[in-house]
Tab-separated table of C-alpha atoms and ligand atoms in Angstrom:
chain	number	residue	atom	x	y	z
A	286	UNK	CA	0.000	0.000	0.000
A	287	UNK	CA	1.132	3.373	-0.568
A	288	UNK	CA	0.254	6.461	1.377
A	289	UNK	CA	0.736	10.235	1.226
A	290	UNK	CA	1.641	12.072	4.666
A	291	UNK	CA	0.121	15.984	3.988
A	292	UNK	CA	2.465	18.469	5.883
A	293	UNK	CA	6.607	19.657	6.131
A	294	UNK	CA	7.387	19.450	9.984
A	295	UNK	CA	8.920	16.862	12.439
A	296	UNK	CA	5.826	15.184	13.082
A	297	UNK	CA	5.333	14.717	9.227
A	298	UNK	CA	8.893	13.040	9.208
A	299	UNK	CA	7.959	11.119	12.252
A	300	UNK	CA	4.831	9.737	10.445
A	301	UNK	CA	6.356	8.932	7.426
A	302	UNK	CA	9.349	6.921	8.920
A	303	UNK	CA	6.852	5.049	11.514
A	304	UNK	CA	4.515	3.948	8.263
A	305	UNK	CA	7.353	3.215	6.036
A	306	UNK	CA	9.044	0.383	9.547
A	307	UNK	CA	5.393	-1.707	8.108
A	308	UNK	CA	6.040	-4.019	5.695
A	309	UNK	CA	2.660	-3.298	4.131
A	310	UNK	CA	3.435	0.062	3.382
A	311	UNK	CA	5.682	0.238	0.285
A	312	UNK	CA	5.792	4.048	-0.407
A	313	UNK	CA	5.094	7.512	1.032
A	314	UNK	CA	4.630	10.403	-0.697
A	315	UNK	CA	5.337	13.655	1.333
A	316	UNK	CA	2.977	16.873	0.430
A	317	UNK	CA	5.324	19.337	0.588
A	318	UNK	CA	7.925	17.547	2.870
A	319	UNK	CA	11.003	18.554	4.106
A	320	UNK	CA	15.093	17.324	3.205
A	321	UNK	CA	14.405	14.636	5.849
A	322	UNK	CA	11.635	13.342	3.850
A	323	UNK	CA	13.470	13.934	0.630
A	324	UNK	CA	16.351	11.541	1.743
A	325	UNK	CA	14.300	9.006	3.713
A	326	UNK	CA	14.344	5.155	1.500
A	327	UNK	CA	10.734	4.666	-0.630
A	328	UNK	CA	9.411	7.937	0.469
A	329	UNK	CA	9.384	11.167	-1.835
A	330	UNK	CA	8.659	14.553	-1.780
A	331	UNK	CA	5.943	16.608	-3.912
A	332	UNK	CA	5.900	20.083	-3.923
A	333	UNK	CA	2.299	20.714	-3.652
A	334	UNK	CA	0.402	23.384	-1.235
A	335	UNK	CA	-1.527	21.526	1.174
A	336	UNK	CA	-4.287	23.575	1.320
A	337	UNK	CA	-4.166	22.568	-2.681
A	338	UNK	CA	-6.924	19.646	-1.999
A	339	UNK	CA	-7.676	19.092	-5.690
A	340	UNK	CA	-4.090	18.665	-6.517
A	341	UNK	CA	-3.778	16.337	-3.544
A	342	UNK	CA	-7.073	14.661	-4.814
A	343	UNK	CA	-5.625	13.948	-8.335
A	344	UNK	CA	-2.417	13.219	-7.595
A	345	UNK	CA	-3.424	10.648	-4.734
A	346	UNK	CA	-5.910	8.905	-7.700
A	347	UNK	CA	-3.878	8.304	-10.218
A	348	UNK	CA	-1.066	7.277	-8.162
A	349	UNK	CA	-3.253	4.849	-6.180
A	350	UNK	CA	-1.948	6.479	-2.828
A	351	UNK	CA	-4.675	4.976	-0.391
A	352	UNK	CA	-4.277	6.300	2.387
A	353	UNK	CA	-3.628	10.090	3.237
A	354	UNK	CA	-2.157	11.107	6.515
A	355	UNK	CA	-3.070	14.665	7.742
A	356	UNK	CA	-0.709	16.192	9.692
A	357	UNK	CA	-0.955	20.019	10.373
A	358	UNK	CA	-4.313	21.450	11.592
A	359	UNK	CA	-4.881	24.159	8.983
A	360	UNK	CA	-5.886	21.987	6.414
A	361	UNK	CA	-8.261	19.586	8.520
A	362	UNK	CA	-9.530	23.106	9.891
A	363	UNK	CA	-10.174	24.165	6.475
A	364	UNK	CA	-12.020	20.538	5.395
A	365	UNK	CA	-9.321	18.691	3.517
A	366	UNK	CA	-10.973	15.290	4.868
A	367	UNK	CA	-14.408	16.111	3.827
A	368	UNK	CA	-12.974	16.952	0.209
A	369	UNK	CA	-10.934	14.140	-0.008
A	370	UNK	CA	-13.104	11.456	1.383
A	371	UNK	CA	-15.630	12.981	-1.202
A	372	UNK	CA	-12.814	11.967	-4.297
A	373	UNK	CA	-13.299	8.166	-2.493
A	374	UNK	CA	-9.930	8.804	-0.737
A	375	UNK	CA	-9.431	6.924	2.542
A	376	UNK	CA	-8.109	9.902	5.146
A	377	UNK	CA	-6.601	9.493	8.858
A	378	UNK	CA	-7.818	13.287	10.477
A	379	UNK	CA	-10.770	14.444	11.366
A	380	UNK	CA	-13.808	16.060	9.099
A	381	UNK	CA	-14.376	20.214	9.210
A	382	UNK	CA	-16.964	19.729	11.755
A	383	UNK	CA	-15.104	17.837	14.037
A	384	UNK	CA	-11.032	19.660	13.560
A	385	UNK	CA	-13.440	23.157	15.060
A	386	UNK	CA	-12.140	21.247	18.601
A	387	UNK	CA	-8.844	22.658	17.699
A	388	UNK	CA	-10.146	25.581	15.658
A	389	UNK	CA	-12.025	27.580	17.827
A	390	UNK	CA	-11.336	27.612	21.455
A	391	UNK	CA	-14.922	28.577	22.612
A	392	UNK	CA	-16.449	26.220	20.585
A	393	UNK	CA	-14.158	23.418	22.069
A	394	UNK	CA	-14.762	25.057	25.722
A	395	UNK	CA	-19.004	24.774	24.943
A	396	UNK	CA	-18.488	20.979	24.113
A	397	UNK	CA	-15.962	20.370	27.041
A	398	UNK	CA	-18.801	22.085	29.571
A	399	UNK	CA	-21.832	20.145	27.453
A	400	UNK	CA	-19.491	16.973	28.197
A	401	UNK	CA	-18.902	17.618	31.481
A	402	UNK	CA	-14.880	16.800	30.937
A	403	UNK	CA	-13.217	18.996	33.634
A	404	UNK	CA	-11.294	22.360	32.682
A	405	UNK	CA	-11.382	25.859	33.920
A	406	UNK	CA	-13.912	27.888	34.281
A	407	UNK	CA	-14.295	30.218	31.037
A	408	UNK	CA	-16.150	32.870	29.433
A	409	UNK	CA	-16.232	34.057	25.583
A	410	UNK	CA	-16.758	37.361	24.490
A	411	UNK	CA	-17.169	39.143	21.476
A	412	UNK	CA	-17.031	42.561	22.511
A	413	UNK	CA	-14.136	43.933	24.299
A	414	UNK	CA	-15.306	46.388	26.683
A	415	UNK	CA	-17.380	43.236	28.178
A	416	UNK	CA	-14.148	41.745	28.077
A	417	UNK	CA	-12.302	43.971	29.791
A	418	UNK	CA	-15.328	44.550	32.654
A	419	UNK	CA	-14.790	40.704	32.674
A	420	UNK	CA	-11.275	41.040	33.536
A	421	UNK	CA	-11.865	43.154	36.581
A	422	UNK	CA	-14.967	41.483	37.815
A	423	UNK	CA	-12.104	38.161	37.459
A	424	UNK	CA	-8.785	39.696	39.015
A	425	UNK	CA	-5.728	38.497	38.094
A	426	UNK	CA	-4.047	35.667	37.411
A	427	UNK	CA	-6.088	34.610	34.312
A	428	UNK	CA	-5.398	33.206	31.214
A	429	UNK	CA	-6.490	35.082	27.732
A	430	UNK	CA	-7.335	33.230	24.283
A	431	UNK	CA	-7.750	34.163	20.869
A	432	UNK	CA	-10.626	31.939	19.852
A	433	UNK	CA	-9.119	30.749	16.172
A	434	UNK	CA	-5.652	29.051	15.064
A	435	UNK	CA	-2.674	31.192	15.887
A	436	UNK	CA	0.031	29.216	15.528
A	437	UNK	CA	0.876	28.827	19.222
A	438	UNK	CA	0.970	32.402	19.850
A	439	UNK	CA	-2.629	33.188	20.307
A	440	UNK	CA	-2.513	32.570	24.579
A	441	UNK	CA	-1.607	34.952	27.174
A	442	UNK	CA	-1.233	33.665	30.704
A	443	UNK	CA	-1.521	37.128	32.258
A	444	UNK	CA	-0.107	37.601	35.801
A	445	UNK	CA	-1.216	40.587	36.849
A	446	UNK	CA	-4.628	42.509	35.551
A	447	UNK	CA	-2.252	44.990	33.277
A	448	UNK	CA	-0.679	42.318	31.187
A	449	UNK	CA	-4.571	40.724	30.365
A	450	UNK	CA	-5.717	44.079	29.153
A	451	UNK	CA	-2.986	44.026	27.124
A	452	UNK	CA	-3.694	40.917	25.160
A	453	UNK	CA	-7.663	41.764	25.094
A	454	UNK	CA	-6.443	44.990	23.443
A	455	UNK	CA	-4.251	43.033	21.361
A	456	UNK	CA	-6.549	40.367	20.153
A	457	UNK	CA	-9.521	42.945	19.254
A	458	UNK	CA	-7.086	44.872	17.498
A	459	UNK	CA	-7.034	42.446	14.978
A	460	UNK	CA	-3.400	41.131	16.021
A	461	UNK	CA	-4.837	37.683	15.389
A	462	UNK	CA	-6.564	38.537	12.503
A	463	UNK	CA	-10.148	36.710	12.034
A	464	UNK	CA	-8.699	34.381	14.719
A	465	UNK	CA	-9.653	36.823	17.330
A	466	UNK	CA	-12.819	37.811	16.545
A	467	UNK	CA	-13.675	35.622	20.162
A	468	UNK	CA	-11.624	35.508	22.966
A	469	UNK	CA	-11.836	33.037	25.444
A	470	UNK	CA	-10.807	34.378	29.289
A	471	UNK	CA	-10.337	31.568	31.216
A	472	UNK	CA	-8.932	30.840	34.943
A	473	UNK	CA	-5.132	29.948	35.763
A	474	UNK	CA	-4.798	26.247	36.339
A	475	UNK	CA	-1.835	25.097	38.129
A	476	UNK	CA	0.206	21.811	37.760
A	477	UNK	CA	2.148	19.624	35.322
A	478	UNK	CA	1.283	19.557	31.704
A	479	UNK	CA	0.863	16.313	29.613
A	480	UNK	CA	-0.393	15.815	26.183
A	481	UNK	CA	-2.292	12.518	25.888
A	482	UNK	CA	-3.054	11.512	22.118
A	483	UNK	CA	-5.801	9.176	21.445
A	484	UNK	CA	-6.780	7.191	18.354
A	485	UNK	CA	-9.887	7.208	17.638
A	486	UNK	CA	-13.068	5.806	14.949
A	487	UNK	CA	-16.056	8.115	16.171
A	488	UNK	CA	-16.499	5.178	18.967
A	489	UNK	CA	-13.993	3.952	20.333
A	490	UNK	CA	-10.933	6.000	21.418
A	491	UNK	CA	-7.761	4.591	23.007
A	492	UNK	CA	-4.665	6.630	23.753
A	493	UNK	CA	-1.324	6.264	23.158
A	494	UNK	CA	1.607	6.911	25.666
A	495	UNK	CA	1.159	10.021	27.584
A	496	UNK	CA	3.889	12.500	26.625
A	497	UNK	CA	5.060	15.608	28.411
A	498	UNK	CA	6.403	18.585	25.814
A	499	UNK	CA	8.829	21.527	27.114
A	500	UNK	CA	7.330	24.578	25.720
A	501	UNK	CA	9.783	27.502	26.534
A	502	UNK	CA	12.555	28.286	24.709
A	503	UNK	CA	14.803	28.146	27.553
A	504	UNK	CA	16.249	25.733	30.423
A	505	UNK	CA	14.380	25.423	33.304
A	506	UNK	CA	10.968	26.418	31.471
A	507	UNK	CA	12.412	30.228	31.621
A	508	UNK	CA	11.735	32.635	28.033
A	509	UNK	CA	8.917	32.771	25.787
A	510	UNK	CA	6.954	29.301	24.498
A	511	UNK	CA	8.039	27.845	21.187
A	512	UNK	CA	6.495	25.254	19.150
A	513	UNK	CA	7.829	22.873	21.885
A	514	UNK	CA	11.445	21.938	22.161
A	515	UNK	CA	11.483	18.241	23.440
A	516	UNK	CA	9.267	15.767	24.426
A	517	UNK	CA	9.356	12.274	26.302
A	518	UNK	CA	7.116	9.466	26.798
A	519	UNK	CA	5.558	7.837	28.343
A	520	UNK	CA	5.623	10.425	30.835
A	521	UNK	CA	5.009	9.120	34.730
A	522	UNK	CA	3.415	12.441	35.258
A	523	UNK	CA	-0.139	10.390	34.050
A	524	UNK	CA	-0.077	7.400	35.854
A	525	UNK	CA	-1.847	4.300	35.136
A	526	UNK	CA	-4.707	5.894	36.954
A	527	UNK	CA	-4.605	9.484	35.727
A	528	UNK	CA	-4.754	7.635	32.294
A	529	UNK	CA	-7.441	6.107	33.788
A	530	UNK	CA	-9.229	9.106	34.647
A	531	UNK	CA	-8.197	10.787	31.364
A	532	UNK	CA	-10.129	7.845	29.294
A	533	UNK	CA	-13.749	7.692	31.254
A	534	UNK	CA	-13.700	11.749	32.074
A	535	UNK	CA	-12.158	13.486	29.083
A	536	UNK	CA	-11.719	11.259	26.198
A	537	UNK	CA	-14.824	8.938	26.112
A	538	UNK	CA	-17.510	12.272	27.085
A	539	UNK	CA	-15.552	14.361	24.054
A	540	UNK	CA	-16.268	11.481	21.518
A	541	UNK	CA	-19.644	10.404	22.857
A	542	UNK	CA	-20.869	14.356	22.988
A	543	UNK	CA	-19.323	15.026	19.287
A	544	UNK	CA	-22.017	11.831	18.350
A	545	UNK	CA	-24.784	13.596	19.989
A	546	UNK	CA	-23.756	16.936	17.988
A	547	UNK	CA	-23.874	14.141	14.656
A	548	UNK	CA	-20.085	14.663	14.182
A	549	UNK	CA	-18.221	11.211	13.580
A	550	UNK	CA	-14.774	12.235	14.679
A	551	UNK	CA	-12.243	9.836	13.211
A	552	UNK	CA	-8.327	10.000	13.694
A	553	UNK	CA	-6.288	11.762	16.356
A	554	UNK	CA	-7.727	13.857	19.596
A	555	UNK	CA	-4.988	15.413	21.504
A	556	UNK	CA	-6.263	16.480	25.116
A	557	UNK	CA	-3.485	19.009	26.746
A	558	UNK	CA	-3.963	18.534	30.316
A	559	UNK	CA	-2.890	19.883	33.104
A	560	UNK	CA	-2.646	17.441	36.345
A	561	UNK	CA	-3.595	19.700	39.308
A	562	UNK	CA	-1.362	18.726	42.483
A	563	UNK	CA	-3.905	16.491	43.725
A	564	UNK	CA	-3.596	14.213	40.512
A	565	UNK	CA	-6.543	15.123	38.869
A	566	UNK	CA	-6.734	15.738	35.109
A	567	UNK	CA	-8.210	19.056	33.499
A	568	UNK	CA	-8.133	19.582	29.886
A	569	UNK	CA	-6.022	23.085	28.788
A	570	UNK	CA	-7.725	22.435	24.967
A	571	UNK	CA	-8.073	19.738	22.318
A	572	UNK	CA	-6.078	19.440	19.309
A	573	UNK	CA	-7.736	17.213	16.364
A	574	UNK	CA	-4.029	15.951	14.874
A	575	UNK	CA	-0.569	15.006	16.131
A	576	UNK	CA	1.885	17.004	18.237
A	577	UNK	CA	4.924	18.354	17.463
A	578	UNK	CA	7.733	17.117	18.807
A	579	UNK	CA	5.436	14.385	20.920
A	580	UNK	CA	4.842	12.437	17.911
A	581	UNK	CA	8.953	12.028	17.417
A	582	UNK	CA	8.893	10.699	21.218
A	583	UNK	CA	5.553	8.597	20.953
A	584	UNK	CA	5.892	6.845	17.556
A	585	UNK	CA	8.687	5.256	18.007
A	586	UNK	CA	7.256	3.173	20.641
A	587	UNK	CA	4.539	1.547	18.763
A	588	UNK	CA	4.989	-1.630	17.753
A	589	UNK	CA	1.386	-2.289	15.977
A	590	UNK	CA	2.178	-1.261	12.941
A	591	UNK	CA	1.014	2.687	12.320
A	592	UNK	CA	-0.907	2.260	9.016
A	593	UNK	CA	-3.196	-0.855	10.588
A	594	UNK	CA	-3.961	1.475	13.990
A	595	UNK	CA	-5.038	3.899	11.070
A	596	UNK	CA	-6.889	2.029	8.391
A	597	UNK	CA	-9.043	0.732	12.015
A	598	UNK	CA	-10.145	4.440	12.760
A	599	UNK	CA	-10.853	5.279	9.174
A	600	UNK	CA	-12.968	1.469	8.948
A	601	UNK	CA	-14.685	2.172	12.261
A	602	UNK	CA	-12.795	-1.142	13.503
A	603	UNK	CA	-10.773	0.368	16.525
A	604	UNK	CA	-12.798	-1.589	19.192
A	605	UNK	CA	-11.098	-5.071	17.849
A	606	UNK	CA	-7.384	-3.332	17.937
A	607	UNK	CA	-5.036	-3.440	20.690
A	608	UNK	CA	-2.037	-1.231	20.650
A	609	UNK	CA	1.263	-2.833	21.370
A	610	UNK	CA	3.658	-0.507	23.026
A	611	UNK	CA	7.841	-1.041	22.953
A	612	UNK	CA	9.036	-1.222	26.979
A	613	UNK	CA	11.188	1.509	27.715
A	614	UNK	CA	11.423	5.350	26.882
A	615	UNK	CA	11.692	7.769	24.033
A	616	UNK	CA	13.172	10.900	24.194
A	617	UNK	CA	13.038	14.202	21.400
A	618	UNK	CA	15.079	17.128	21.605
A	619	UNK	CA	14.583	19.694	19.653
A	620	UNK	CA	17.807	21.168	17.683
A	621	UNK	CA	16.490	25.052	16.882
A	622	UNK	CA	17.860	27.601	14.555
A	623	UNK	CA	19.712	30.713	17.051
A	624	UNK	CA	17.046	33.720	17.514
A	625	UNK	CA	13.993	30.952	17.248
A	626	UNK	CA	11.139	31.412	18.290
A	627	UNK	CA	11.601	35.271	17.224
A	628	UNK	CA	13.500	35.530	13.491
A	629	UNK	CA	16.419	33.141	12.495
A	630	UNK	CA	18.517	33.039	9.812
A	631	UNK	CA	18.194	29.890	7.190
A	632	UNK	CA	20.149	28.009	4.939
A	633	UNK	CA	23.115	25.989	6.752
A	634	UNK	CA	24.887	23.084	6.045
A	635	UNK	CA	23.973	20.646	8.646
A	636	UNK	CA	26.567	18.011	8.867
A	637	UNK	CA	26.876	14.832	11.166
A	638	UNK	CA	23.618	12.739	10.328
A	639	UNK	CA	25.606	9.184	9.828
A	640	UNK	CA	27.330	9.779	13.183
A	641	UNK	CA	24.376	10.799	14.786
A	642	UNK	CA	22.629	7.855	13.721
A	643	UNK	CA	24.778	5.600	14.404
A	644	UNK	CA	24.313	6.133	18.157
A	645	UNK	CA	20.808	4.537	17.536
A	646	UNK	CA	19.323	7.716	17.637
A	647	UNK	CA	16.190	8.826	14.903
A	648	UNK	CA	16.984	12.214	13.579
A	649	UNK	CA	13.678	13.387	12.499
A	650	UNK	CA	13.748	16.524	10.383
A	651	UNK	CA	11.617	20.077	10.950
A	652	UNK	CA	12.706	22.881	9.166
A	653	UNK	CA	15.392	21.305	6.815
A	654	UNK	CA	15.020	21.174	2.822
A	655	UNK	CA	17.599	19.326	0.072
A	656	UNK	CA	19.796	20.885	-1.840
A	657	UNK	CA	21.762	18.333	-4.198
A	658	UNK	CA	23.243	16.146	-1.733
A	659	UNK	CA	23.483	18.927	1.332
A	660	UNK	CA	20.753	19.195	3.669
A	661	UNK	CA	19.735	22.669	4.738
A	662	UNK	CA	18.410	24.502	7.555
A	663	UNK	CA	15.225	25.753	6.389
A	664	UNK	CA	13.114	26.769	9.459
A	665	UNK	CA	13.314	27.571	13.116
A	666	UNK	CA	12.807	24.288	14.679
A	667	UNK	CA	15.355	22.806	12.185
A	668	UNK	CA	15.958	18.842	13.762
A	669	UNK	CA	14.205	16.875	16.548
A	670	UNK	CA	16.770	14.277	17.881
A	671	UNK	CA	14.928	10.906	19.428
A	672	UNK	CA	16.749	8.911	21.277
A	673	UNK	CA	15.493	5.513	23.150
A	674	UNK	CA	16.653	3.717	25.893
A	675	UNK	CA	15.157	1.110	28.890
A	676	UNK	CA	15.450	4.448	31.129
A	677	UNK	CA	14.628	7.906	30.569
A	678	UNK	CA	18.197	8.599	31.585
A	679	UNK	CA	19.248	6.273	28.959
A	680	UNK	CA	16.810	7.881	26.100
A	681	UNK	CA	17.746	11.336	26.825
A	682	UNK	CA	21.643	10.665	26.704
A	683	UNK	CA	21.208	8.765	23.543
A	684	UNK	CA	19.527	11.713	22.184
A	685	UNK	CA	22.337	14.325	22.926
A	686	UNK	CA	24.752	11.441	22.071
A	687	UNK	CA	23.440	12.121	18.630
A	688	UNK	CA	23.106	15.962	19.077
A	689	UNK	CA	26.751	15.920	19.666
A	690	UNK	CA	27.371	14.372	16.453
A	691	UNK	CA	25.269	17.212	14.303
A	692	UNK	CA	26.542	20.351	13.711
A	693	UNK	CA	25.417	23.663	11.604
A	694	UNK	CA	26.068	27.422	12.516
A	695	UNK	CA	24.082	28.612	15.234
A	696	UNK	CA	22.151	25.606	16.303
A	697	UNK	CA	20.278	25.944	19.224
A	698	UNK	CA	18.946	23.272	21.844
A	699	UNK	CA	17.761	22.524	25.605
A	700	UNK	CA	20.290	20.719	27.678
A	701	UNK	CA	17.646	19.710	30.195
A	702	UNK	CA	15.020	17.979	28.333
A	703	UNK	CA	13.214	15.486	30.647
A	704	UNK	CA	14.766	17.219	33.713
A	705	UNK	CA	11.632	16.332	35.409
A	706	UNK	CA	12.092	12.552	35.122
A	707	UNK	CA	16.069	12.560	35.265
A	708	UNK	CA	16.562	9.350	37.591
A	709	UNK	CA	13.462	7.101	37.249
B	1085	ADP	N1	-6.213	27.844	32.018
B	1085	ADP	C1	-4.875	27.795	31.985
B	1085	ADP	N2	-4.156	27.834	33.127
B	1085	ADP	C2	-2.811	27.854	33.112
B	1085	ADP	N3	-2.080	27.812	31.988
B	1085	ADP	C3	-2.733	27.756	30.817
B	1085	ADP	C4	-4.155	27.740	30.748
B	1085	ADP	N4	-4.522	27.691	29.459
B	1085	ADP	C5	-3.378	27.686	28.740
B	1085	ADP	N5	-2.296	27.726	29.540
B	1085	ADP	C6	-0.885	27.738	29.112
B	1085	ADP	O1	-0.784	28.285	27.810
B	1085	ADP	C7	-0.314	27.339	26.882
B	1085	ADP	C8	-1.012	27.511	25.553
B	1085	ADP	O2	-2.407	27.370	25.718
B	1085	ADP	P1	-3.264	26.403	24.800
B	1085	ADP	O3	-4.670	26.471	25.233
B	1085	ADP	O4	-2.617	25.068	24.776
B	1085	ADP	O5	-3.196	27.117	23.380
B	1085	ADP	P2	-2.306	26.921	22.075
B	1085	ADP	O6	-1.557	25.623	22.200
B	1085	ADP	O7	-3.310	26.920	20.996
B	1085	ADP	O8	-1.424	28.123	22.049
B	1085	ADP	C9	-0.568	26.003	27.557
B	1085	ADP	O9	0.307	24.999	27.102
B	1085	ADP	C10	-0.357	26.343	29.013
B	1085	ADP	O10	1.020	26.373	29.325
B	1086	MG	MG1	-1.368	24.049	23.364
């Protein structure tokens, strides 16, 4: 079988590698792609848009591509699935209807609170004087939203009363564009964050090994939030019986109350959680695809093979599937480009990927692109670095094992990813 993996990141490298280790799956096709994807065996980059759907449509046809991966939200946001289900395509991501869990923040809060799934306590508002009277009805510390995709810059967690009117001014400025037409003001959770993924066929929805992401830019959690610069799983921040907890009180209400709404949500749901002190789970917002970097720390522990745990949500067959998980740990760190997340420069040799692998490491590719037979930095999370081991201590030096092999000017990366787990 051949399949087509929509998208240009990490996670998009991630997916194609994982499909390609089944012996089923005999070629990928990469919509755009990056150099990693470009140089990995039997898979191949097209330079297509991916909000090009026709294109994609065609060129999926008469290749006989049958299965199409979606990996960034802006096209499943903007109803790639529908379209390309419609051509008799088989697609892994949710319809238009159901991807609005990621799209819009308020319309994701309405369903969490119709659900009964535990997060904070919100409000949405469309008017910003209401907001603001909001705000100082609230107090500080509270947490600000633009309601649409932002590309992870759309939250504010305001400290003090002067920093939220700030981002309400901001976001009704038009800062966001069309993205902030609602904002969501929400209370300040405290605890650890985890990301649990979950397959899922509209019925049945089973997660995959919780994974804990390290936002900030800079060691210790300190500087602004990036796209997320390392990842490791499966995180023992969600115990057996958080994961538990996160199944029968977040995960099974979302996919029953989507039903009720008539939406038959098939592929990934990503619940960001934060676990308050006392343990308990409360949902920060849904995504509707994979994470970036937790898929480069998540898929390498599966061991059913990726394009079977698909074709079963797509089939509506997930109930009769078990997942089969590798013992042991996984562990991403992300190599940036210097100055990310604010500008960066591009187009450096990156040297060292033989070495690197040879450690045992998976260098998964962000931001690179191929140039004859050089490989280029292309983008400001540039290389995510997975190494595995039977300990997190061994996954995360077999990671910077690797890192120590790769070299290009500026490059840019956390020295304490999975600090939190260092020793168990
Ligand atoms: N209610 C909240 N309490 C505390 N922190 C929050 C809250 N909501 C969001 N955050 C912080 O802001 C980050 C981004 O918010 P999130 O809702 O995940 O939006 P996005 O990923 O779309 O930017 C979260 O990862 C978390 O660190
Ligand atoms: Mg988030």
């Amino acid at each position: 079988m051949k399949a087509l993996v929509v998208g240009s990141g990490g996670r998009e490298h991630t997916l194609a590698w994982s499909l390609l280790r089944s012996p089923k799956i005999t070629e990928v096709v990469c919509v755009p792609g990056n150099g990693g994807t470009a140089t990995l065996p039997h898979c191949r980059n097209l330079a297509m848009n991916p909000g090009d759907f026709e294109g994609i449509a065609r060129f999926a046809l008469v290749n006989n591509l049958e299965l199409v991966v979606v990996g960034p939200e802006q096209p499943l946001a903007d109803g790639i699935t529908d379209y390309l289900q419609g051509q008799g395509l088989k697609v892994f991501g949710p319809c238009q209807a159901g991807a609005q869990i990621e799209a819009s923040k308020a319309w994701a809060k309405a369903l969490m609170v119709e659900a009964g799934i535990p997060t904070a306590k919100a409000e949405v508002f469309t008017d910003e004087a209401a907001a603001l009277a909001y705000l100082n009805q609230e107090g500080a510390p509270l947490v600000i939203k633009a309601d649409g995709l932002a590309a992870g810059k759309g939250v504010t967690v305001a400290h003090t009363l002067g920093e939220a009117t700030q981002a309400i001014t901001d976001i009704f400025s038009g800062k966001f564009g069309a993205a902030g037409r609602q904002v969501v003001i929400e209370a300040f959770m405290t605890g650890q964050e985890a990301s649990v993924l979950a397959v899922t066929d509209g019925k049945t929805i089973r997660p995959l090994v919780p994974a804990q992401d390290h936002k900030a830019i800079g060691e210790g959690d300190t500087g602004p939030n990036t796209g997320g610069m390392g990842a490791y799983a499966p995180t023992p921040v969600v115990t057996p019986e958080i994961l538990e907890r996160v199944q029968r009180l977040v995960l099974e209400p979302a996919i029953a109350t989507l039903r009720r709404r008539g939406i038959d949500y098939r592929g990934i749901l990503y619940a960001g959680l934060m676990i308050t002190p006392a343990g308990e789970p409360q949902v920060v917002e849904f995504n509707c695809r994979f994470g970036d970097p937790e898929t480069q720390a998540v898929l390498p522990l599966l061991e059913t093979p990726l394009e079977e745990v698909m074709l079963a949500c797509i089939e509506g067959r997930l109930e009769t599937l078990d997942l089969q998980w590798q013992t042991g740990a996984a562990a991403c760190v992300v190599v940036a480009a210097e100055g990310y997340p604010d500008s960066y420069p591009k187009g450096m040799d990156i040297t060292g990927f033989e070495e690197a692998a040879a450690t045992g490491a998976l260098v998964f590719h962000g931001g690179t692109r191929r140039q004859g037979d050089r490989i280029l930095a292309d983008g400001g999370r540039v290389l995510g670095v997975t190494g595995l081991g039977d300990s997190f201590e061994g996954a995360i030096a077999n990671a910077y094992a690797a890192i120590d092999k790769i070299r290009f000017e500026g490059m840019y990366y956390r020295r304490d990813i999975g600090y939190r787990v260092m020793g168990s």
